Amino acid sequence: TLNLHDSKLSTGFDTTPSYRGAFGSSDWTADWASFTPQSNPYLYGYGASPAGITDANRQLMEMTIYPNPSQDLTSIRFKGMTAGKGQIQITDMNGKMVYQQNIMIQKGTQEYQVSTGAFANGMYQVKVISTEGLQQTKLAVFR
């Protein structure tokens, strides 16, 4: 029989766990309304930025992909804030690279077309990477 009054079991039940919230306090709800990813040091985790990227939205803004879902051809349009080298990467949801193209980013709006005819049906992650930033979105391919 199970004895719920056993002294070995009395300390494990009804104890309040302690949580470390996303904002550093033990109360995970504290300061949630003042969350500002542009100015908080935990934007990239532990206060460090990956690969020297200082602001993920600084370089590329207003990225759109159309048509989405795609069947055979999709267009990637974005606005570059400064000129420089860049790359378009498309990976499947397992992280396998299915498309990669080096590009020269110009200041202003530009558009690149990608043939998706050889892609399997499914979801993909599209990234446009530059020396100063990264913009990413999802692409669906269905036929």
GROMACS .gro file of C-alpha atoms in nm:
model
  143
    1THR     CA    1   0.000   0.000   0.000
    2LEU     CA    2   0.099   0.356  -0.063
    3ASN     CA    3   0.146   0.559   0.250
    4LEU     CA    4   0.114   0.929   0.163
    5HIS     CA    5   0.202   1.024   0.519
    6ASP     CA    6   0.546   0.870   0.496
    7SER     CA    7   0.810   1.120   0.610
    8LYS     CA    8   1.022   1.048   0.301
    9LEU     CA    9   0.742   1.175   0.078
   10SER     CA   10   0.639   1.479   0.278
   11THR     CA   11   0.908   1.716   0.147
   12GLY     CA   12   0.868   1.645  -0.222
   13PHE     CA   13   0.506   1.751  -0.256
   14ASP     CA   14   0.354   2.095  -0.235
   15THR     CA   15   0.682   2.278  -0.260
   16THR     CA   16   0.702   2.584  -0.479
   17PRO     CA   17   0.972   2.548  -0.743
   18SER     CA   18   1.200   2.841  -0.808
   19TYR     CA   19   1.220   2.968  -1.165
   20ARG     CA   20   1.470   3.189  -1.334
   21GLY     CA   21   1.274   3.393  -1.581
   22ALA     CA   22   1.377   3.525  -1.920
   23PHE     CA   23   1.440   3.864  -1.760
   24GLY     CA   24   1.672   3.742  -1.486
   25SER     CA   25   1.439   3.744  -1.185
   26SER     CA   26   1.285   3.451  -1.009
   27ASP     CA   27   0.943   3.581  -1.115
   28TRP     CA   28   0.919   3.503  -1.487
   29THR     CA   29   0.640   3.758  -1.531
   30ALA     CA   30   0.842   4.050  -1.395
   31ASP     CA   31   0.921   4.318  -1.654
   32TRP     CA   32   0.763   4.129  -1.943
   33ALA     CA   33   0.578   4.440  -2.054
   34SER     CA   34   0.901   4.639  -2.088
   35PHE     CA   35   1.073   4.384  -2.313
   36THR     CA   36   1.272   4.573  -2.577
   37PRO     CA   37   1.487   4.339  -2.789
   38GLN     CA   38   1.672   4.628  -2.952
   39SER     CA   39   1.825   4.741  -2.622
   40ASN     CA   40   1.833   4.435  -2.395
   41PRO     CA   41   2.164   4.246  -2.367
   42TYR     CA   42   1.991   3.906  -2.381
   43LEU     CA   43   1.891   3.956  -2.747
   44TYR     CA   44   2.155   3.709  -2.862
   45GLY     CA   45   2.186   3.517  -2.536
   46TYR     CA   46   2.444   3.577  -2.268
   47GLY     CA   47   2.511   3.929  -2.397
   48ALA     CA   48   2.717   3.821  -2.699
   49SER     CA   49   2.633   3.867  -3.063
   50PRO     CA   50   2.689   3.581  -3.312
   51ALA     CA   51   2.960   3.616  -3.574
   52GLY     CA   52   3.001   3.989  -3.519
   53ILE     CA   53   2.644   4.073  -3.617
   54THR     CA   54   2.549   4.367  -3.398
   55ASP     CA   55   2.187   4.419  -3.498
   56ALA     CA   56   1.983   4.159  -3.682
   57ASN     CA   57   1.750   4.416  -3.838
   58ARG     CA   58   1.998   4.692  -3.920
   59GLN     CA   59   2.115   4.580  -4.263
   60LEU     CA   60   1.811   4.430  -4.431
   61MET     CA   61   1.452   4.532  -4.384
   62GLU     CA   62   1.119   4.473  -4.549
   63MET     CA   63   1.203   4.128  -4.689
   64THR     CA   64   0.919   3.967  -4.879
   65ILE     CA   65   0.890   3.638  -5.065
   66TYR     CA   66   0.629   3.580  -5.331
   67PRO     CA   67   0.452   3.375  -5.435
   68ASN     CA   68   0.448   3.196  -5.104
   69PRO     CA   69   0.360   2.910  -5.121
   70SER     CA   70   0.571   2.858  -5.429
   71GLN     CA   71   0.544   2.597  -5.703
   72ASP     CA   72   0.833   2.650  -5.944
   73LEU     CA   73   0.974   3.000  -5.896
   74THR     CA   74   0.981   3.242  -5.606
   75SER     CA   75   1.105   3.599  -5.578
   76ILE     CA   76   1.296   3.732  -5.278
   77ARG     CA   77   1.270   4.109  -5.242
   78PHE     CA   78   1.445   4.309  -4.974
   79LYS     CA   79   1.577   4.656  -4.906
   80GLY     CA   80   1.949   4.686  -4.844
   81MET     CA   81   2.057   4.968  -4.617
   82THR     CA   82   2.422   4.963  -4.730
   83ALA     CA   83   2.606   4.806  -5.022
   84GLY     CA   84   2.823   4.500  -4.972
   85LYS     CA   85   2.863   4.126  -5.017
   86GLY     CA   86   2.583   3.898  -4.913
   87GLN     CA   87   2.435   3.553  -4.952
   88ILE     CA   88   2.097   3.393  -4.995
   89GLN     CA   89   2.058   3.059  -4.818
   90ILE     CA   90   1.761   2.826  -4.823
   91THR     CA   91   1.752   2.528  -4.588
   92ASP     CA   92   1.491   2.263  -4.528
   93MET     CA   93   1.345   2.220  -4.180
   94ASN     CA   94   1.619   1.965  -4.098
   95GLY     CA   95   1.886   2.230  -4.164
   96LYS     CA   96   2.005   2.082  -4.495
   97MET     CA   97   2.118   2.352  -4.739
   98VAL     CA   98   1.913   2.323  -5.060
   99TYR     CA   99   2.012   2.657  -5.218
  100GLN     CA  100   2.297   2.903  -5.173
  101GLN     CA  101   2.390   3.205  -5.383
  102ASN     CA  102   2.648   3.476  -5.324
  103ILE     CA  103   2.510   3.821  -5.407
  104MET     CA  104   2.615   4.184  -5.412
  105ILE     CA  105   2.375   4.383  -5.200
  106GLN     CA  106   2.303   4.731  -5.325
  107LYS     CA  107   2.157   5.015  -5.125
  108GLY     CA  108   1.784   5.017  -5.192
  109THR     CA  109   1.530   4.760  -5.304
  110GLN     CA  110   1.646   4.455  -5.498
  111GLU     CA  111   1.494   4.128  -5.606
  112TYR     CA  112   1.630   3.781  -5.675
  113GLN     CA  113   1.444   3.489  -5.830
  114VAL     CA  114   1.499   3.133  -5.711
  115SER     CA  115   1.383   2.824  -5.894
  116THR     CA  116   1.201   2.598  -5.648
  117GLY     CA  117   1.104   2.337  -5.908
  118ALA     CA  118   1.356   2.083  -5.773
  119PHE     CA  119   1.259   2.141  -5.407
  120ALA     CA  120   1.049   1.874  -5.238
  121ASN     CA  121   0.710   1.982  -5.105
  122GLY     CA  122   0.748   2.130  -4.758
  123MET     CA  123   0.864   2.424  -4.550
  124TYR     CA  124   1.198   2.599  -4.591
  125GLN     CA  125   1.395   2.868  -4.407
  126VAL     CA  126   1.512   3.154  -4.632
  127LYS     CA  127   1.799   3.373  -4.509
  128VAL     CA  128   1.953   3.680  -4.665
  129ILE     CA  129   2.286   3.743  -4.494
  130SER     CA  130   2.509   4.049  -4.527
  131THR     CA  131   2.818   4.177  -4.351
  132GLU     CA  132   2.600   4.373  -4.110
  133GLY     CA  133   2.285   4.171  -4.068
  134LEU     CA  134   2.050   3.885  -4.129
  135GLN     CA  135   1.690   3.867  -4.239
  136GLN     CA  136   1.500   3.540  -4.247
  137THR     CA  137   1.154   3.408  -4.318
  138LYS     CA  138   0.980   3.085  -4.411
  139LEU     CA  139   0.892   2.961  -4.758
  140ALA     CA  140   0.638   2.692  -4.840
  141VAL     CA  141   0.673   2.480  -5.155
  142PHE     CA  142   0.362   2.290  -5.262
  143ARG     CA  143   0.260   2.149  -5.599
   0.00000   0.00000   0.00000
